[in-house]
PDB file of C-alpha atoms in Angstrom:
ATOM      1  CA  MET Q 905       5.243   8.557 -19.755  1.00  0.00           C
ATOM      2  CA  SER Q 906       8.158   9.950 -17.795  1.00  0.00           C
ATOM      3  CA  PHE Q 907       8.228  11.220 -14.224  1.00  0.00           C
ATOM      4  CA  LYS Q 908      11.080  11.968 -11.861  1.00  0.00           C
ATOM      5  CA  ASN Q 909      11.310  13.018  -8.225  1.00  0.00           C
ATOM      6  CA  LYS Q 910      13.999  12.754  -5.530  1.00  0.00           C
ATOM      7  CA  TYR Q 911      13.278   9.065  -4.863  1.00  0.00           C
ATOM      8  CA  PHE Q 912      12.606   7.468  -8.246  1.00  0.00           C
ATOM      9  CA  GLU Q 913      12.019   7.936 -11.952  1.00  0.00           C
ATOM     10  CA  ILE Q 914       9.360   6.327 -14.117  1.00  0.00           C
ATOM     11  CA  ALA Q 915      10.675   5.833 -17.619  1.00  0.00           C
ATOM     12  CA  GLU Q 916      10.370   3.532 -20.627  1.00  0.00           C
ATOM     13  CA  ASP Q 917      12.930   0.913 -21.543  1.00  0.00           C
ATOM     14  CA  ALA Q 918      14.066   0.252 -25.130  1.00  0.00           C
ATOM     15  CA  GLU Q 919      10.999  -1.960 -25.721  1.00  0.00           C
ATOM     16  CA  GLY Q 920       8.551   0.690 -24.491  1.00  0.00           C
ATOM     17  CA  ASP Q 921       7.789  -0.952 -21.139  1.00  0.00           C
ATOM     18  CA  GLU Q 922       7.563   1.373 -18.157  1.00  0.00           C
ATOM     19  CA  ILE Q 923      10.044   0.800 -15.353  1.00  0.00           C
ATOM     20  CA  ILE Q 924      10.720   2.481 -12.053  1.00  0.00           C
ATOM     21  CA  ALA Q 925      14.383   3.371 -11.543  1.00  0.00           C
ATOM     22  CA  CYS Q 926      15.824   4.191  -8.120  1.00  0.00           C
ATOM     23  CA  SER Q 927      19.294   4.756  -6.785  1.00  0.00           C
ATOM     24  CA  ASP Q 928      20.834   1.626  -5.307  1.00  0.00           C
ATOM     25  CA  GLU Q 929      20.682   1.247  -1.564  1.00  0.00           C
ATOM     26  CA  VAL Q 930      22.412  -0.443   1.320  1.00  0.00           C
ATOM     27  CA  LEU Q 931      20.421  -2.517   3.771  1.00  0.00           C
ATOM     28  CA  MET Q 932      21.992  -3.333   7.121  1.00  0.00           C
ATOM     29  CA  ILE Q 933      21.369  -6.113   9.598  1.00  0.00           C
ATOM     30  CA  PRO Q 934      22.639  -4.654  12.901  1.00  0.00           C
ATOM     31  CA  LEU Q 935      23.274  -7.671  15.101  1.00  0.00           C
ATOM     32  CA  THR Q 936      24.121  -7.361  18.776  1.00  0.00           C
ATOM     33  CA  SER Q 937      26.451  -9.752  20.587  1.00  0.00           C
ATOM     34  CA  ASP Q 938      23.423 -11.480  22.169  1.00  0.00           C
ATOM     35  CA  GLY Q 939      21.699 -12.155  18.806  1.00  0.00           C
ATOM     36  CA  GLN Q 940      19.304  -9.213  18.702  1.00  0.00           C
ATOM     37  CA  VAL Q 941      18.586  -7.591  15.333  1.00  0.00           C
ATOM     38  CA  ILE Q 942      18.071  -3.865  15.773  1.00  0.00           C
ATOM     39  CA  PHE Q 943      15.069  -3.138  13.585  1.00  0.00           C
ATOM     40  CA  ILE Q 944      13.680   0.340  13.107  1.00  0.00           C
ATOM     41  CA  ARG Q 945      10.152   1.637  12.850  1.00  0.00           C
ATOM     42  CA  GLU Q 946       9.571   4.341  10.259  1.00  0.00           C
ATOM     43  CA  PRO Q 947       6.391   5.727   8.717  1.00  0.00           C
ATOM     44  CA  ALA Q 948       5.667   4.277   5.251  1.00  0.00           C
ATOM     45  CA  PRO Q 949       3.922   6.786   2.961  1.00  0.00           C
ATOM     46  CA  ALA Q 950       2.896   3.904   0.661  1.00  0.00           C
ATOM     47  CA  PHE Q 951       0.861   2.370   3.495  1.00  0.00           C
ATOM     48  CA  GLY Q 952      -0.864   5.311   5.155  1.00  0.00           C
ATOM     49  CA  ARG Q 953       2.267   6.295   7.104  1.00  0.00           C
ATOM     50  CA  GLU Q 954       1.976   3.111   9.184  1.00  0.00           C
ATOM     51  CA  ARG Q 955       5.174   2.604  11.180  1.00  0.00           C
ATOM     52  CA  LEU Q 956       6.581  -0.556   9.661  1.00  0.00           C
ATOM     53  CA  LEU Q 957       9.229  -2.864  11.079  1.00  0.00           C
ATOM     54  CA  LEU Q 958      12.240  -2.388   8.791  1.00  0.00           C
ATOM     55  CA  LEU Q 959      15.983  -2.798   8.668  1.00  0.00           C
ATOM     56  CA  PRO Q 960      18.084   0.366   8.532  1.00  0.00           C
ATOM     57  CA  SER Q 961      18.790   1.331   4.934  1.00  0.00           C
ATOM     58  CA  GLY Q 962      19.799   4.260   2.797  1.00  0.00           C
ATOM     59  CA  THR Q 963      20.564   5.482  -0.673  1.00  0.00           C
ATOM     60  CA  VAL Q 964      24.059   5.102  -2.063  1.00  0.00           C
ATOM     61  CA  GLU Q 965      25.200   8.606  -2.940  1.00  0.00           C
ATOM     62  CA  THR Q 966      26.951   9.150  -6.275  1.00  0.00           C
ATOM     63  CA  GLY Q 967      30.559   7.983  -5.995  1.00  0.00           C
ATOM     64  CA  GLU Q 968      30.114   6.721  -2.426  1.00  0.00           C
ATOM     65  CA  ASP Q 969      31.560   3.354  -1.432  1.00  0.00           C
ATOM     66  CA  LEU Q 970      28.895   0.831  -0.358  1.00  0.00           C
ATOM     67  CA  ALA Q 971      30.545   0.168   3.003  1.00  0.00           C
ATOM     68  CA  ALA Q 972      30.839   3.914   3.662  1.00  0.00           C
ATOM     69  CA  THR Q 973      27.109   4.285   2.930  1.00  0.00           C
ATOM     70  CA  ALA Q 974      26.328   1.419   5.311  1.00  0.00           C
ATOM     71  CA  ILE Q 975      28.419   2.928   8.111  1.00  0.00           C
ATOM     72  CA  ARG Q 976      26.878   6.387   7.632  1.00  0.00           C
ATOM     73  CA  GLU Q 977      23.318   5.078   7.554  1.00  0.00           C
ATOM     74  CA  LEU Q 978      23.829   2.921  10.655  1.00  0.00           C
ATOM     75  CA  ARG Q 979      25.058   5.931  12.571  1.00  0.00           C
ATOM     76  CA  GLU Q 980      22.228   8.159  11.314  1.00  0.00           C
ATOM     77  CA  GLU Q 981      19.366   5.693  11.737  1.00  0.00           C
ATOM     78  CA  ILE Q 982      20.219   3.656  14.840  1.00  0.00           C
ATOM     79  CA  GLY Q 983      23.006   5.674  16.447  1.00  0.00           C
ATOM     80  CA  TYR Q 984      25.661   2.949  16.276  1.00  0.00           C
ATOM     81  CA  ARG Q 985      28.824   2.265  14.344  1.00  0.00           C
ATOM     82  CA  ALA Q 986      29.998  -1.268  13.598  1.00  0.00           C
ATOM     83  CA  ASP Q 987      33.404  -2.766  14.346  1.00  0.00           C
ATOM     84  CA  HIS Q 988      32.674  -5.497  11.777  1.00  0.00           C
ATOM     85  CA  LEU Q 989      30.764  -4.882   8.559  1.00  0.00           C
ATOM     86  CA  ASP Q 990      30.415  -7.875   6.258  1.00  0.00           C
ATOM     87  CA  PHE Q 991      28.829  -7.867   2.816  1.00  0.00           C
ATOM     88  CA  LEU Q 992      26.117 -10.537   2.653  1.00  0.00           C
ATOM     89  CA  ILE Q 993      24.213 -10.451  -0.645  1.00  0.00           C
ATOM     90  CA  GLU Q 994      22.637  -8.281  -3.338  1.00  0.00           C
ATOM     91  CA  ILE Q 995      18.887  -8.503  -3.708  1.00  0.00           C
ATOM     92  CA  ARG Q 996      16.461  -6.992  -6.193  1.00  0.00           C
ATOM     93  CA  PRO Q 997      13.108  -6.433  -4.519  1.00  0.00           C
ATOM     94  CA  TRP Q 998      10.921  -6.379  -7.662  1.00  0.00           C
ATOM     95  CA  SER Q 999      13.192  -7.362 -10.528  1.00  0.00           C
ATOM     96  CA  LYS Q1000      10.775  -7.095 -13.419  1.00  0.00           C
ATOM     97  CA  TYR Q1001       9.806  -3.414 -13.169  1.00  0.00           C
ATOM     98  CA  LEU Q1002      11.907  -1.849 -10.400  1.00  0.00           C
ATOM     99  CA  ALA Q1003      15.528  -1.094 -11.276  1.00  0.00           C
ATOM    100  CA  VAL Q1004      17.224  -1.039  -7.879  1.00  0.00           C
ATOM    101  CA  THR Q1005      19.706  -3.245  -6.057  1.00  0.00           C
ATOM    102  CA  SER Q1006      19.806  -3.587  -2.286  1.00  0.00           C
ATOM    103  CA  HIS Q1007      23.360  -4.311  -1.076  1.00  0.00           C
ATOM    104  CA  VAL Q1008      22.987  -6.150   2.229  1.00  0.00           C
ATOM    105  CA  PHE Q1009      25.533  -5.974   5.047  1.00  0.00           C
ATOM    106  CA  VAL Q1010      25.674  -7.599   8.471  1.00  0.00           C
ATOM    107  CA  ALA Q1011      26.917  -5.122  11.089  1.00  0.00           C
ATOM    108  CA  GLN Q1012      28.401  -6.504  14.312  1.00  0.00           C
ATOM    109  CA  GLY Q1013      30.459  -5.153  17.185  1.00  0.00           C
ATOM    110  CA  LEU Q1014      28.030  -2.269  17.582  1.00  0.00           C
ATOM    111  CA  GLN Q1015      29.251   0.773  19.514  1.00  0.00           C
ATOM    112  CA  PRO Q1016      27.482   4.111  20.133  1.00  0.00           C
ATOM    113  CA  GLY Q1017      28.245   6.618  17.398  1.00  0.00           C
ATOM    114  CA  LYS Q1018      25.243   8.780  16.477  1.00  0.00           C
ATOM    115  CA  LEU Q1019      25.210  11.053  13.421  1.00  0.00           C
ATOM    116  CA  GLU Q1020      22.333  13.409  12.674  1.00  0.00           C
ATOM    117  CA  GLY Q1021      20.085  12.008   9.927  1.00  0.00           C
ATOM    118  CA  ASP Q1022      17.942  13.770   7.354  1.00  0.00           C
ATOM    119  CA  GLU Q1023      14.560  12.364   8.406  1.00  0.00           C
ATOM    120  CA  SER Q1024      11.899  14.805   9.566  1.00  0.00           C
ATOM    121  CA  TYR Q1025      10.572  12.267  12.089  1.00  0.00           C
ATOM    122  CA  ALA Q1026      11.988  10.177  14.903  1.00  0.00           C
ATOM    123  CA  ILE Q1027      13.173   6.688  14.011  1.00  0.00           C
ATOM    124  CA  LYS Q1028      12.251   4.217  16.718  1.00  0.00           C
ATOM    125  CA  LEU Q1029      14.490   1.246  17.499  1.00  0.00           C
ATOM    126  CA  ASP Q1030      12.748  -2.101  17.914  1.00  0.00           C
ATOM    127  CA  PRO Q1031      15.179  -4.987  18.636  1.00  0.00           C
ATOM    128  CA  HIS Q1032      14.114  -8.606  18.184  1.00  0.00           C
ATOM    129  CA  PRO Q1033      16.110 -11.842  18.466  1.00  0.00           C
ATOM    130  CA  LEU Q1034      17.178 -13.265  15.112  1.00  0.00           C
ATOM    131  CA  ALA Q1035      15.914 -16.585  16.492  1.00  0.00           C
ATOM    132  CA  GLU Q1036      12.349 -15.138  16.417  1.00  0.00           C
ATOM    133  CA  LEU Q1037      12.450 -14.354  12.675  1.00  0.00           C
ATOM    134  CA  ASP Q1038       9.932 -17.069  11.743  1.00  0.00           C
ATOM    135  CA  SER Q1039       7.478 -15.778  14.324  1.00  0.00           C
ATOM    136  CA  LEU Q1040       7.839 -12.171  13.129  1.00  0.00           C
ATOM    137  CA  ILE Q1041       7.056 -13.300   9.585  1.00  0.00           C
ATOM    138  CA  GLN Q1042       4.187 -15.638  10.498  1.00  0.00           C
ATOM    139  CA  THR Q1043       2.419 -13.059  12.680  1.00  0.00           C
ATOM    140  CA  GLY Q1044       2.716 -10.398   9.987  1.00  0.00           C
ATOM    141  CA  GLU Q1045       4.822  -8.167  12.218  1.00  0.00           C
ATOM    142  CA  LEU Q1046       7.594  -8.248   9.593  1.00  0.00           C
ATOM    143  CA  ARG Q1047       6.304  -7.796   6.047  1.00  0.00           C
ATOM    144  CA  ASP Q1048       9.157  -6.045   4.260  1.00  0.00           C
ATOM    145  CA  ALA Q1049      10.349  -8.441   1.528  1.00  0.00           C
ATOM    146  CA  ARG Q1050      13.886  -7.036   1.511  1.00  0.00           C
ATOM    147  CA  ALA Q1051      14.263  -7.536   5.248  1.00  0.00           C
ATOM    148  CA  ILE Q1052      12.805 -11.040   5.140  1.00  0.00           C
ATOM    149  CA  ALA Q1053      15.100 -12.152   2.303  1.00  0.00           C
ATOM    150  CA  ALA Q1054      18.178 -10.571   3.891  1.00  0.00           C
ATOM    151  CA  LEU Q1055      17.484 -12.054   7.314  1.00  0.00           C
ATOM    152  CA  LEU Q1056      16.847 -15.541   5.961  1.00  0.00           C
ATOM    153  CA  VAL Q1057      20.209 -15.476   4.179  1.00  0.00           C
ATOM    154  CA  ALA Q1058      21.932 -14.013   7.250  1.00  0.00           C
ATOM    155  CA  ARG Q1059      20.451 -16.638   9.536  1.00  0.00           C
ATOM    156  CA  GLN Q1060      21.683 -19.410   7.249  1.00  0.00           C
ATOM    157  CA  ARG Q1061      25.185 -17.908   6.862  1.00  0.00           C
ATOM    158  CA  LEU Q1062      25.541 -17.270  10.577  1.00  0.00           C
ATOM    159  CA  GLY Q1063      24.575 -20.853  11.372  1.00  0.00           C
ATOM    160  CA  ASN Q1064      21.273 -20.002  13.011  1.00  0.00           C
ATOM    161  CA  GLY Q1065      18.892 -21.690  10.653  1.00  0.00           C
TER     162      GLY Q1065
END
């Protein structure tokens, strides 16, 4: 079986197993000077368009530098640019059957700098203190595996956990 749309492709590997291939993405942790993570709320088609708590992210365009993608997506999704953008880690959200890498950056020194995005809906900002990460996970408010993994690593690297 083979299927392709603008987001992913279902194909077979050399052994005949089906995989889902996506373009790589950047995932940003926008962190304010007072320790707030600027999450976003976007509708998730996979879950009945429920507005999930997510980190800003976006597809790496062909030939585009990862940091350039991160800066563009921050400006489009949360309306800020970052004075400091630090690469944190690469994660693979479902390594066995999903061929995609999330390149995670921590963005600090946030300054207004909105660019128009390509979403057909409004993205809502929903800041939460990084110190409340455990509570967000335990209450089920934050369920995105990429965000959880990225934030746990960030908290450890930043000396907050």
